[in-house]
C-alpha positions as a printed NumPy array, in Angstrom:
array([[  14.944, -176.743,   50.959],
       [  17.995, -177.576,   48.71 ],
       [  18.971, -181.072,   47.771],
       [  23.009, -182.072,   47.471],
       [  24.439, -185.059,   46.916],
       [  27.877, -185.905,   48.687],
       [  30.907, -188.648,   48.162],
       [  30.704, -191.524,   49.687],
       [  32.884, -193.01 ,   52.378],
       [  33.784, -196.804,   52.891],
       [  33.306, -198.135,   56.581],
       [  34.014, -201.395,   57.907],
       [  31.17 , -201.407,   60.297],
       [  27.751, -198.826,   60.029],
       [  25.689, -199.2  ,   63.268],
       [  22.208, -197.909,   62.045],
       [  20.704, -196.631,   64.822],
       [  22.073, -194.816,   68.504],
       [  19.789, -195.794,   71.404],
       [  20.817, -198.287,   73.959],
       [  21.15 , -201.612,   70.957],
       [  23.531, -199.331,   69.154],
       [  25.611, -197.895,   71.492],
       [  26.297, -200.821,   72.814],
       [  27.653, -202.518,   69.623],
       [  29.654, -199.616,   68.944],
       [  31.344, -200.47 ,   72.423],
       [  31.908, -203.421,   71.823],
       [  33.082, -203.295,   68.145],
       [  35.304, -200.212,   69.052],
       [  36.787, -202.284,   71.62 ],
       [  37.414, -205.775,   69.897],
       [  38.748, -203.328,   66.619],
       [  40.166, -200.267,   67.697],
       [  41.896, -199.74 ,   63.699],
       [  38.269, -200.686,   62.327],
       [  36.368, -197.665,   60.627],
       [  33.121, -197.485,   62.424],
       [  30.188, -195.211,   62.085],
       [  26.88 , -195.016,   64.291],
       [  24.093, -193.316,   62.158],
       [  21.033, -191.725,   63.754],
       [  17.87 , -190.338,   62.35 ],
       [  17.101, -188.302,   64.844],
       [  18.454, -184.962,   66.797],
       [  19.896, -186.73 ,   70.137],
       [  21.059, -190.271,   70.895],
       [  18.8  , -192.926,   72.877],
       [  16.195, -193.842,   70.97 ],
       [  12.912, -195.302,   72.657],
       [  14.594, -193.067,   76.024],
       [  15.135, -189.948,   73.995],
       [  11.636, -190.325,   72.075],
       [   9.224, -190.947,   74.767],
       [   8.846, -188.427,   76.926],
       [   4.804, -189.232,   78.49 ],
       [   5.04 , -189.067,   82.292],
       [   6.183, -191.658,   84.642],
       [   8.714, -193.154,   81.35 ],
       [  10.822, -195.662,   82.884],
       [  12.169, -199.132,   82.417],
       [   9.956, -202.234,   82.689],
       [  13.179, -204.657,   83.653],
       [  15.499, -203.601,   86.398],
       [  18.724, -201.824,   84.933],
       [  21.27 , -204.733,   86.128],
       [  19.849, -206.307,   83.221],
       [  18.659, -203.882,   81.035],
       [  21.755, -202.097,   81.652],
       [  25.27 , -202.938,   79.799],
       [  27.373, -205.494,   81.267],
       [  30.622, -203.708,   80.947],
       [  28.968, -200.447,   82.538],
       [  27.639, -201.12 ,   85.982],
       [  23.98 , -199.272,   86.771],
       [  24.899, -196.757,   90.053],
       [  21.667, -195.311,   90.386],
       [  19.611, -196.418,   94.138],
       [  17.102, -197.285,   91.645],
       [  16.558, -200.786,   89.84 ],
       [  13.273, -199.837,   87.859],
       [  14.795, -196.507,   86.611],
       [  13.018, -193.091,   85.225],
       [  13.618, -192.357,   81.021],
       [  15.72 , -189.949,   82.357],
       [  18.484, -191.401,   84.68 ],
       [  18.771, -194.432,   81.428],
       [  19.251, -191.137,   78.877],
       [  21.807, -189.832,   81.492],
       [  23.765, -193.428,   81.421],
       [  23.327, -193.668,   78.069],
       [  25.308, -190.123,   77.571],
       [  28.056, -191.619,   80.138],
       [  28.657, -194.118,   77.86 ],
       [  29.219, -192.208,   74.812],
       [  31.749, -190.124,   76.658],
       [  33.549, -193.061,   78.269],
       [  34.024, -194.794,   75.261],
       [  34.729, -191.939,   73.171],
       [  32.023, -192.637,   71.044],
       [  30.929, -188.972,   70.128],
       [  33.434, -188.745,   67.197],
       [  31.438, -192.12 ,   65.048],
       [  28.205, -190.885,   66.111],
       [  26.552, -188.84 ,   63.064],
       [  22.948, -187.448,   64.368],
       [  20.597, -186.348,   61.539],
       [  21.785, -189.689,   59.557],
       [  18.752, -191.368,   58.11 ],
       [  19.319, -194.75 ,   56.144],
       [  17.19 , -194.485,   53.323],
       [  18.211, -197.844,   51.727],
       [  20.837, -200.396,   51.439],
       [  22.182, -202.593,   48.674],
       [  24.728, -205.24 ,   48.79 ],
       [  26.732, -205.995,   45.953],
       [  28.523, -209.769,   45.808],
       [  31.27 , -208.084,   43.596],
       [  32.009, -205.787,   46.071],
       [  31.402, -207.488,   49.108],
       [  30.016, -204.791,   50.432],
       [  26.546, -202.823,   51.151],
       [  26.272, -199.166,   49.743],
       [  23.91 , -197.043,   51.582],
       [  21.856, -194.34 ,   51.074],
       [  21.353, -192.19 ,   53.906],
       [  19.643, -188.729,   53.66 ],
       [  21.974, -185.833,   55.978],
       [  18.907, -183.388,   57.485],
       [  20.405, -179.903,   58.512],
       [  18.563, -176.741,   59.737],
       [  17.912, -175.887,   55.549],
       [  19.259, -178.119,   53.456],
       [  18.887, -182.325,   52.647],
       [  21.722, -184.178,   51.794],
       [  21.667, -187.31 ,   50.117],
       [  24.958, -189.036,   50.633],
       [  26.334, -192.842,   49.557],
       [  28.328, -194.86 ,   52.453],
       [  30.184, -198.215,   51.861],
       [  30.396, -200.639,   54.46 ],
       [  31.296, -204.408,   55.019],
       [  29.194, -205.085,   57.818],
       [  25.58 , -203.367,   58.448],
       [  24.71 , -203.583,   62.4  ],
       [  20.629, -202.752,   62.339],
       [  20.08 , -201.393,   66.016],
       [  17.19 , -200.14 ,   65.194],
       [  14.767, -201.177,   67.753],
       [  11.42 , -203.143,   66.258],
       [   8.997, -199.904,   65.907],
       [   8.063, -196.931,   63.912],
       [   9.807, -193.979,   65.585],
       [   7.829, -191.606,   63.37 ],
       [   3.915, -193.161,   64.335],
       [   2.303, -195.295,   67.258],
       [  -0.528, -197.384,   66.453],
       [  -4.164, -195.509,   67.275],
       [  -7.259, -197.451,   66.296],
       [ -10.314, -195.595,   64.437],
       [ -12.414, -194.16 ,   66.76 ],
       [ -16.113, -193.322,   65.344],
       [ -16.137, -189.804,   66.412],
       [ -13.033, -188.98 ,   67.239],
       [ -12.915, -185.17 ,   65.766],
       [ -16.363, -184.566,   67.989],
       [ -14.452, -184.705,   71.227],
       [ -13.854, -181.223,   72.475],
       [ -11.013, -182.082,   74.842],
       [  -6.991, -183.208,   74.023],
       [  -6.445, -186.376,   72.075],
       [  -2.376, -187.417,   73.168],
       [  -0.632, -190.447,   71.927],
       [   2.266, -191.465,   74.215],
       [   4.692, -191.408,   71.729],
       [   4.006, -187.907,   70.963],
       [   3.635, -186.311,   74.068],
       [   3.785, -182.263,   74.096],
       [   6.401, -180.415,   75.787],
       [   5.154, -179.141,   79.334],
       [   1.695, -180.307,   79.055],
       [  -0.5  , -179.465,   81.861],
       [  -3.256, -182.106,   82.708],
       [  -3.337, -181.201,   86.599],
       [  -6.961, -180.92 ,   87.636],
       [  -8.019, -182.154,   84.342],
       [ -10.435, -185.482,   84.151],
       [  -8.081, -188.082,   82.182],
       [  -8.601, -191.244,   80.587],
       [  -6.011, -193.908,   79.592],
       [  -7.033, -196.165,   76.477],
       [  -5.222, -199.214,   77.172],
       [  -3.59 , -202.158,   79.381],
       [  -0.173, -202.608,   78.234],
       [   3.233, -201.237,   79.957],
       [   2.677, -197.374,   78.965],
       [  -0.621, -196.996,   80.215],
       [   0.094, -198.865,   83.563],
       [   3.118, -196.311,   83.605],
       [   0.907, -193.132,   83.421],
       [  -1.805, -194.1  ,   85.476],
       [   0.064, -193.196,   88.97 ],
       [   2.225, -190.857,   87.091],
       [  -0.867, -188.485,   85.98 ],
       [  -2.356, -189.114,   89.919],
       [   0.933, -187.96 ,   91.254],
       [   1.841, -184.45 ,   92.895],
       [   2.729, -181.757,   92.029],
       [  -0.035, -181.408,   88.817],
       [  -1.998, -184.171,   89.288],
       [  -4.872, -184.741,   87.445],
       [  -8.33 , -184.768,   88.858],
       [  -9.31 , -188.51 ,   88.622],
       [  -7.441, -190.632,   85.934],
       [  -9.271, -193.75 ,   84.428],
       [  -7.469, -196.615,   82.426],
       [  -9.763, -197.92 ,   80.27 ],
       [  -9.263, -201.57 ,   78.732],
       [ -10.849, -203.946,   76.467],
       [  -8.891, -206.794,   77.964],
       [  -6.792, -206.556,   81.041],
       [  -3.383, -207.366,   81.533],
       [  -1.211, -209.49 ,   84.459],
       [   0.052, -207.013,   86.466],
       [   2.711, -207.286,   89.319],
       [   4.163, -205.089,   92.052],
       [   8.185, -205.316,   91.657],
       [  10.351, -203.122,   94.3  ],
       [  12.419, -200.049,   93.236],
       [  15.43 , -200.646,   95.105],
       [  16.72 , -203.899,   94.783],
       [  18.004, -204.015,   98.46 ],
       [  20.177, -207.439,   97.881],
       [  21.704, -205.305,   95.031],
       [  22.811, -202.61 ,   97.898],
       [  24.486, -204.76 ,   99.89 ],
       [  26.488, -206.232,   97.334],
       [  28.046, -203.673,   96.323],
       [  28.754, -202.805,   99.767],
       [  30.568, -205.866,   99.973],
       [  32.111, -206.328,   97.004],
       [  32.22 , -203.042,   95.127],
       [  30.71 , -201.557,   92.422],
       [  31.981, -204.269,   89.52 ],
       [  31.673, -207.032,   91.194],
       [  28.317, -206.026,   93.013],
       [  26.663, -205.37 ,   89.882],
       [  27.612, -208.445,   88.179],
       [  26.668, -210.387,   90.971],
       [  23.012, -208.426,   90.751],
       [  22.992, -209.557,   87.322],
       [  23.503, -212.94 ,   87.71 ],
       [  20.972, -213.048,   90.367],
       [  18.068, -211.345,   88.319],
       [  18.948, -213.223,   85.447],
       [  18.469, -216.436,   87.151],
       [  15.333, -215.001,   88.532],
       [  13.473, -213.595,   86.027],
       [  14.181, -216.974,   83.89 ],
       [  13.06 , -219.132,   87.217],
       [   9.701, -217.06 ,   86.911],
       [   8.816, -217.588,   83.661],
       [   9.245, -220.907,   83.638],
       [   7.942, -221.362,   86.245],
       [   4.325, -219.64 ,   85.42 ],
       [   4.548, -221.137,   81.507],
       [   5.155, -224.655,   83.424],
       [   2.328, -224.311,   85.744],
       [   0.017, -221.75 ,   84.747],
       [  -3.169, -222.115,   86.612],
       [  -0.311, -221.698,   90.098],
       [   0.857, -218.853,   88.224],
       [  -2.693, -217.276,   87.705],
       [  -3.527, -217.991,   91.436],
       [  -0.492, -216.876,   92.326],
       [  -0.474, -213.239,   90.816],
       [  -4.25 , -212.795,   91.553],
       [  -3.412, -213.235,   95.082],
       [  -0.82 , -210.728,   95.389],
       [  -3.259, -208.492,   93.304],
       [  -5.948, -208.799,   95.148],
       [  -4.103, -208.166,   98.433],
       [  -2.603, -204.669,   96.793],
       [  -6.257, -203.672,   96.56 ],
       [  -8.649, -202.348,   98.538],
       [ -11.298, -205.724,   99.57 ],
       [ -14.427, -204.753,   97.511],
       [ -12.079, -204.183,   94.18 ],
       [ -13.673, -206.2  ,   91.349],
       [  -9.937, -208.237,   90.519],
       [ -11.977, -211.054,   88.546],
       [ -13.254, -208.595,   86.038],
       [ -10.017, -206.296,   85.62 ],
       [  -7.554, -208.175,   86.18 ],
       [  -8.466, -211.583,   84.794],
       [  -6.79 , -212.211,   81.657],
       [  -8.235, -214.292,   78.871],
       [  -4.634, -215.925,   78.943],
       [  -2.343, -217.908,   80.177],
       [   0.947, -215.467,   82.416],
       [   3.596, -214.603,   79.812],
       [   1.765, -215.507,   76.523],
       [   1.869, -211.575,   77.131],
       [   4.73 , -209.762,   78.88 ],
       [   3.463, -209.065,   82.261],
       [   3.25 , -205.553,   83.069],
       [   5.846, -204.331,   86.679],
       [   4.768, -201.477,   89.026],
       [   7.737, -199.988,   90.845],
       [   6.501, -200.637,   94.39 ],
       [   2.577, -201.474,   93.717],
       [   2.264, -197.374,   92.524],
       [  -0.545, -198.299,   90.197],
       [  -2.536, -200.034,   92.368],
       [  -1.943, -197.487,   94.917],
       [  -3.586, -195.185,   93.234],
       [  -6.766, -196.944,   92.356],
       [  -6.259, -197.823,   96.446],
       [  -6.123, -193.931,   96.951],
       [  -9.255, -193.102,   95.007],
       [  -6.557, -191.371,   92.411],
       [  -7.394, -193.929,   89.467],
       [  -9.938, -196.082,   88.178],
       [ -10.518, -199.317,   86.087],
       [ -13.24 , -199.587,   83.733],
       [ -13.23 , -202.941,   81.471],
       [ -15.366, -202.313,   78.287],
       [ -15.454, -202.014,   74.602],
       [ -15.821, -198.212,   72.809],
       [ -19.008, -197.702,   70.792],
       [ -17.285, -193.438,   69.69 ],
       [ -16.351, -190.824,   71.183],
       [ -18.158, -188.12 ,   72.201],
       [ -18.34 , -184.306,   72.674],
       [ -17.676, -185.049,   76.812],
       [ -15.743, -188.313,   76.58 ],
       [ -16.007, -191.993,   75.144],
       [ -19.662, -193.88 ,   75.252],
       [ -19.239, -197.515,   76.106],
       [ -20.903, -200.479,   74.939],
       [ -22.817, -200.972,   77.993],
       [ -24.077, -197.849,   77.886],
       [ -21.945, -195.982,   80.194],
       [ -20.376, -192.928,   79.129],
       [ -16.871, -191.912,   80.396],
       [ -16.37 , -187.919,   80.996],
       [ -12.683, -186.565,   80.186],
       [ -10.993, -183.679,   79.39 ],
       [  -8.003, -185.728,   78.233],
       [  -7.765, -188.473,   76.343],
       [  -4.792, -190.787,   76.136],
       [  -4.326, -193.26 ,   73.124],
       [  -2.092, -195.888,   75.267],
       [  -2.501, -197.984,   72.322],
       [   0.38 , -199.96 ,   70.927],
       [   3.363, -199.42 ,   68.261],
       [   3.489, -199.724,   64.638],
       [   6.251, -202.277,   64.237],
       [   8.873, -201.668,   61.821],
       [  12.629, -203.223,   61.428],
       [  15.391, -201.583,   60.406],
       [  14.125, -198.103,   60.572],
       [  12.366, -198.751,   57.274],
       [  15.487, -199.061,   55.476],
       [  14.505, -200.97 ,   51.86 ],
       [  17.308, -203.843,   51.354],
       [  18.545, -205.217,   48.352],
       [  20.944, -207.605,   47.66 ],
       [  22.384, -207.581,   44.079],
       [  19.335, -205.047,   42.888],
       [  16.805, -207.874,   44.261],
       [  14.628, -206.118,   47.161],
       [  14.852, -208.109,   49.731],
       [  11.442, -209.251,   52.139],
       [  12.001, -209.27 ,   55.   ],
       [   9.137, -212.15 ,   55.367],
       [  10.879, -214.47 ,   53.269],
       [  13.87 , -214.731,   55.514],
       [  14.865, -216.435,   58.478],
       [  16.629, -215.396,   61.304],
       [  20.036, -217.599,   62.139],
       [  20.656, -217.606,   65.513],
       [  18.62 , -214.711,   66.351],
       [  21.44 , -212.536,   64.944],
       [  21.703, -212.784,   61.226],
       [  19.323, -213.102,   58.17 ],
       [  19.027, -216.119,   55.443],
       [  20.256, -214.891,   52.635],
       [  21.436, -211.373,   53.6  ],
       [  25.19 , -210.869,   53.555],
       [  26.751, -209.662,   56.516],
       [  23.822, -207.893,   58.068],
       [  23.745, -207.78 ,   61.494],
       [  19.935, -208.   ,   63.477],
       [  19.996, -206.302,   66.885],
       [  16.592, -208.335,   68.427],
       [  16.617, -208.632,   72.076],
       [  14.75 , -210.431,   74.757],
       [  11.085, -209.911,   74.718],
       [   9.217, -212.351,   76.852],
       [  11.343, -213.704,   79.941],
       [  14.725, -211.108,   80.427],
       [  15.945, -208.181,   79.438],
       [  15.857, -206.495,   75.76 ],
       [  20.385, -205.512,   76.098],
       [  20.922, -208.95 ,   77.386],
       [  20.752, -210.165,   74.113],
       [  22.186, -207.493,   72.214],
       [  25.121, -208.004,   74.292],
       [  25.293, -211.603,   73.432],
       [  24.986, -210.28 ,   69.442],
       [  27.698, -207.889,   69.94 ],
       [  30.025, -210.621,   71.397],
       [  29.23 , -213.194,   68.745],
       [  29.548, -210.374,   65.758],
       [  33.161, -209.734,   66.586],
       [  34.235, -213.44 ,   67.07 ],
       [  32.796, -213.714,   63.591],
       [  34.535, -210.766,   62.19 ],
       [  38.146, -211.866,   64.001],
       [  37.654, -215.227,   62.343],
       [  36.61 , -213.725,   59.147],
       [  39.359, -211.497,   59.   ],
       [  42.043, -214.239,   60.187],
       [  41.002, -216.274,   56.951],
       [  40.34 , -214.113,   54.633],
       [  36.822, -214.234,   54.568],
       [  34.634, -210.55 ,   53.276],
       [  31.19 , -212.412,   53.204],
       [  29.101, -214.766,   55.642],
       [  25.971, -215.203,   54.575],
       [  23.184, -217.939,   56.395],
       [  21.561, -220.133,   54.046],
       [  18.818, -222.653,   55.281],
       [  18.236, -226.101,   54.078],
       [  15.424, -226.3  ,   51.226],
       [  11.751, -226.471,   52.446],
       [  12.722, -226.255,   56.067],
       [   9.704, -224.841,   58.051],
       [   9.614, -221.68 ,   59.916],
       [   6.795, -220.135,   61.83 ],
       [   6.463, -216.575,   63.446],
       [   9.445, -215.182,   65.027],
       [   7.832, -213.665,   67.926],
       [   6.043, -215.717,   70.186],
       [   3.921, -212.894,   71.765],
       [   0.223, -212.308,   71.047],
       [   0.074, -208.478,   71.686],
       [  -1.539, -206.197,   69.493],
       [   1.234, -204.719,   68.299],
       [   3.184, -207.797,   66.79 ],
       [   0.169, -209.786,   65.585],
       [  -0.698, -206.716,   63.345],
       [   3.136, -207.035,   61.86 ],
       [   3.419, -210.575,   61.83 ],
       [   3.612, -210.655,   58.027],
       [   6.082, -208.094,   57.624],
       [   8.532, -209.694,   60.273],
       [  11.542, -212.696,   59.534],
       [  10.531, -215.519,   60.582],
       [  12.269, -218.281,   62.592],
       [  12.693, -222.12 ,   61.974],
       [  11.831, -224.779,   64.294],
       [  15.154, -226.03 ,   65.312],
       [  18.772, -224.669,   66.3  ],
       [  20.2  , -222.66 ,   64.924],
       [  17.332, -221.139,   63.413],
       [  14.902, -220.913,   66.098],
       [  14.907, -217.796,   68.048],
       [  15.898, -218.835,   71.844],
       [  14.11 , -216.343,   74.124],
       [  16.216, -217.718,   77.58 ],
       [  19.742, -215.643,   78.333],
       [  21.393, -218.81 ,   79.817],
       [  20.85 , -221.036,   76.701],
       [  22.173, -218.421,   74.123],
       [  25.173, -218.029,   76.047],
       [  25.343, -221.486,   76.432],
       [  24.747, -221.781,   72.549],
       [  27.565, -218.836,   71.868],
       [  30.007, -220.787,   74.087],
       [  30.161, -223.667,   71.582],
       [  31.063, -223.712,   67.722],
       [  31.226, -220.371,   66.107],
       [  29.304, -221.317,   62.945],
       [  27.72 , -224.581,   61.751],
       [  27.271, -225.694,   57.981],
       [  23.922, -223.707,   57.601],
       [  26.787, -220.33 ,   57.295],
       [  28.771, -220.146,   54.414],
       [  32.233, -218.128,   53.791],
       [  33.661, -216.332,   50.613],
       [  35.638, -214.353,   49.682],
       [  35.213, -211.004,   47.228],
       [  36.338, -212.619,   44.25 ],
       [  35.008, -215.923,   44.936],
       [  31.418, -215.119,   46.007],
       [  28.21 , -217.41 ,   46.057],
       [  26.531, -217.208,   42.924],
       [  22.861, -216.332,   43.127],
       [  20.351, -217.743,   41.223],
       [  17.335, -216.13 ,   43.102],
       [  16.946, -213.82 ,   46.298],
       [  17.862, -216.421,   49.46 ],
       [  18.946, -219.417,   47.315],
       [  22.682, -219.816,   46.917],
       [  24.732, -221.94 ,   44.536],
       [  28.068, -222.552,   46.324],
       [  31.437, -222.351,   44.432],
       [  34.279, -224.905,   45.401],
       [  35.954, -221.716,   47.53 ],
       [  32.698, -221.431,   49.905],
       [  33.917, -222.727,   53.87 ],
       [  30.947, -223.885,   55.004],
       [  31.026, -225.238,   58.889],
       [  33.942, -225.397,   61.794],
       [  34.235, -224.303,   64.994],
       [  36.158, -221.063,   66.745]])
């Protein structure tokens, strides 16, 4: 392997990262800023991220794709809750319709990234793979959009399992699922509750291949409800009033829905218990045990609950396909897993459904001025920038009550309102800085595995606007609609930029705009 070292280029925008966060700033930036320099960087060999990567059976969306989907693109598939590969397919539409192939650079791994207040601008270090040779190369760029997504791409999360190298069958992780691998006729089990293993449960059951029995095997169960495919209101209006306007309607209408829901469980929980363990226990057959696998220790949505495109999962425990067993793992075994009551589960297949290993920004070490910044020390402003990171875009959608894109749309919009104004007064740097002391707890408000593990390598948020992270669709856009910036954002310019006396404090100079509205 050889080792080169190439020029760098100046940008005015680097998009780190080309799944579905990514390309979608790049059409939105490419649209607002059509003279702009723009570059979309990718680590990997194809564009699409978490819809490229996965590739376990059943992958699909957990939010319907008038959501999930871009708002300038309209979803034309029959199906709502869409298979990985009809969103890679729309995802490659896009890139063609916008012309996006020619600032997409696969192979483009951002290594690290310092900003320099002299410069105004971030130099980054991104490492070029090819078939034989590495390339480390420099970039400048004025703005840094991370559309990363909020996980390691290169690991997912598997616990220890005493015993793990005495089972004689397959051990798969999700994330890494082989190429054409055959399971059919195979006894399977499913180490998990969350959205994956839900997923593969009917998927594994399903003809042609099938497995022989499939068991999903939980510590703690999950809410789980039965959502339809087709979206049959969608249908007809888009039969009525086109594609466009159809869809747009259809998103309206599931925005409005999916924020009525949540609310309307987190208001009245103990309804919103009885009311999913009815429809639960009516998708199952009578003598199903619901209070003991399906009875979460928690209140609906503290978790994200977990969709099944028309009930499939519990179809196939209905069927005689799938199983539930709710217990803890003492090791595994030659056969299969032994259980702490004793019980031993036979498999040929094991399947670690068992979380992510969160990480922002692809891993990419910050620095601002030579100081490396932590990522725990700042906070986010407006769910869209950092405290004390210059012009450093955060692409962190929805996770609780709507769609992931819906925000990332909303970030896309505000980003190039803030760049127009920038440019229009001769601003290079914005930069949010936080009053002294103010308080700031965790910035997700989810209790799953997977971000209480990270919680102490995540930003964090404040307790009031604009620092708190809203998690409703309707009041960020109603937030966006008003003032562009408030007093907590600061302006500069190259030659007159804030003075640093340590990483996230700022001394102002008399040429710092701080406040004002669009």
């Amino acid at each position: 392997m050889d080792t080169s070292t190439v020029s760098a280029e100046c940008f005015d925008v680097v998009v780190i990262g080309a799944g579905i966060s990514g390309i979608g700033a790049a059409c939105y930036l490419t649209k607002e800023f059509p003279s702009k320099k723009i570059a979309v960087l990718e680590g990997r060999d194809n564009i699409g991220g978490t819809w490229d990567l996965f590739r376990y059976p059943g992958i699909r969306s957990d939010s319907d794709l008038h959501t999930y989907g871009y708002e300038f693109k309209p979803w034309r598939h029959e199906s709502a809750i869409a298979d990985g590969h009809l969103i890679r397919d729309y995802l490659r539409e896009t890139v063609e319709e916008y012309g996006l192939e020619r600032l997409i650079r696969l192979r483009h791994e951002v290594v690290s990234a310092d900003w320099s207040s002299d410069e105004a601008l971030w130099t980054l270090t991104v490492r070029v793979t090819d078939d034989e040779t590495v390339n480390e190369l420099t970039m400048k760029a004025r703005w840094v959009y991370g559309a990363t997504g909020y996980y390691r791409y290169d690991e997912g999360f598997t616990p220890k399992f005493e015993g793990r190298d005495e089972f004689a069958g397959d051990i798969l992780h999700p994330q890494h699922w082989p190429e054409n691998y055959d399971y059919s006729g195979k006894k399977v089990v499913v180490i998990g509750s969350g959205a994956t293993a839900i997923t593969l449960v009917p998927a594994m059951t399903a003809d042609p291949g099938a497995a022989r029995h499939v068991t999903m095997l939980q510590r703690t169960p999950s809410y789980i409800m039965a959502l339809p495919r087709v979206d049959r209101l969608s249908l007809q209006l888009t039969k009525l009033f086109g594609p466009e306007r159809g869809y747009a309607l259809t998103r309206r209408k599931n925005v409005w829905r999916d924020q009525g829901f949540v609310k309307l469980v987190q208001t009245f929980p103990r309804f919103g218990r009885a009311m999913i363990r009815y429809y639960t226990k009516k998708a199952l057959p009578a003598d199903f045990d619901v209070d003991t696998h399906f009875n979460p220790p928690y209140d609906p949505w503290d978790q994200r609950l977990c969709a099944t495109p028309d009930g499939d999962f519990f179809q196939a425990i209905s069927d005689g396909k799938a199983s539930v067993v709710t217990d803890r793992i003492v090791r595994f075994t030659k056969d299969g897993i032994l259980l702490a009551s004793g019980r031993e589960l036979k498999a040929d297949v094991i399947v670690t459904a068992t979380g992510l290993n969160m990480r922002f920004f692809g891993g990419v070490q910050q620095s601002v001025d030579g100081k490396p910044v932590v990522l725990s020390d700042t906070v986010t402003y407006r769910g869209m920038l950092l405290s004390g990171v210059p012009n450093w875009v955060v692409a962190l959608g929805y996770t609780k009550s709507s769609s992931w894109t819906l925000k990332v749309g909303l970030t896309s919009r505000y980003i190039c309102d803030l760049i127009k104004y920038m440019d229009a007064h001769g601003h290079e740097v914005a930069v949010p800085v936080p009053d002294a002391g103010m308080p700031t707890r965790p910035l997700l408000d989810l209790t799953a595995g997977y971000v209480t593990r990270s919680m102490d390598t995540l930003p964090r948020q404040g307790t009031g606007l604009p620092w708190r992270m809203l998690t409703s669709y309707s009041q960020d856009a109603k937030l966006l609609k008003g003032a562009l910036f408030d007093r907590h954002l600061q302006f500069s310019a190259r030659t007159s930029a804030p003075v640093r006396s340590e990483y996230g404090k700022l001394q102002t100079t008399t040429s710092q705009q701080q406040g004002g509205a669009r």
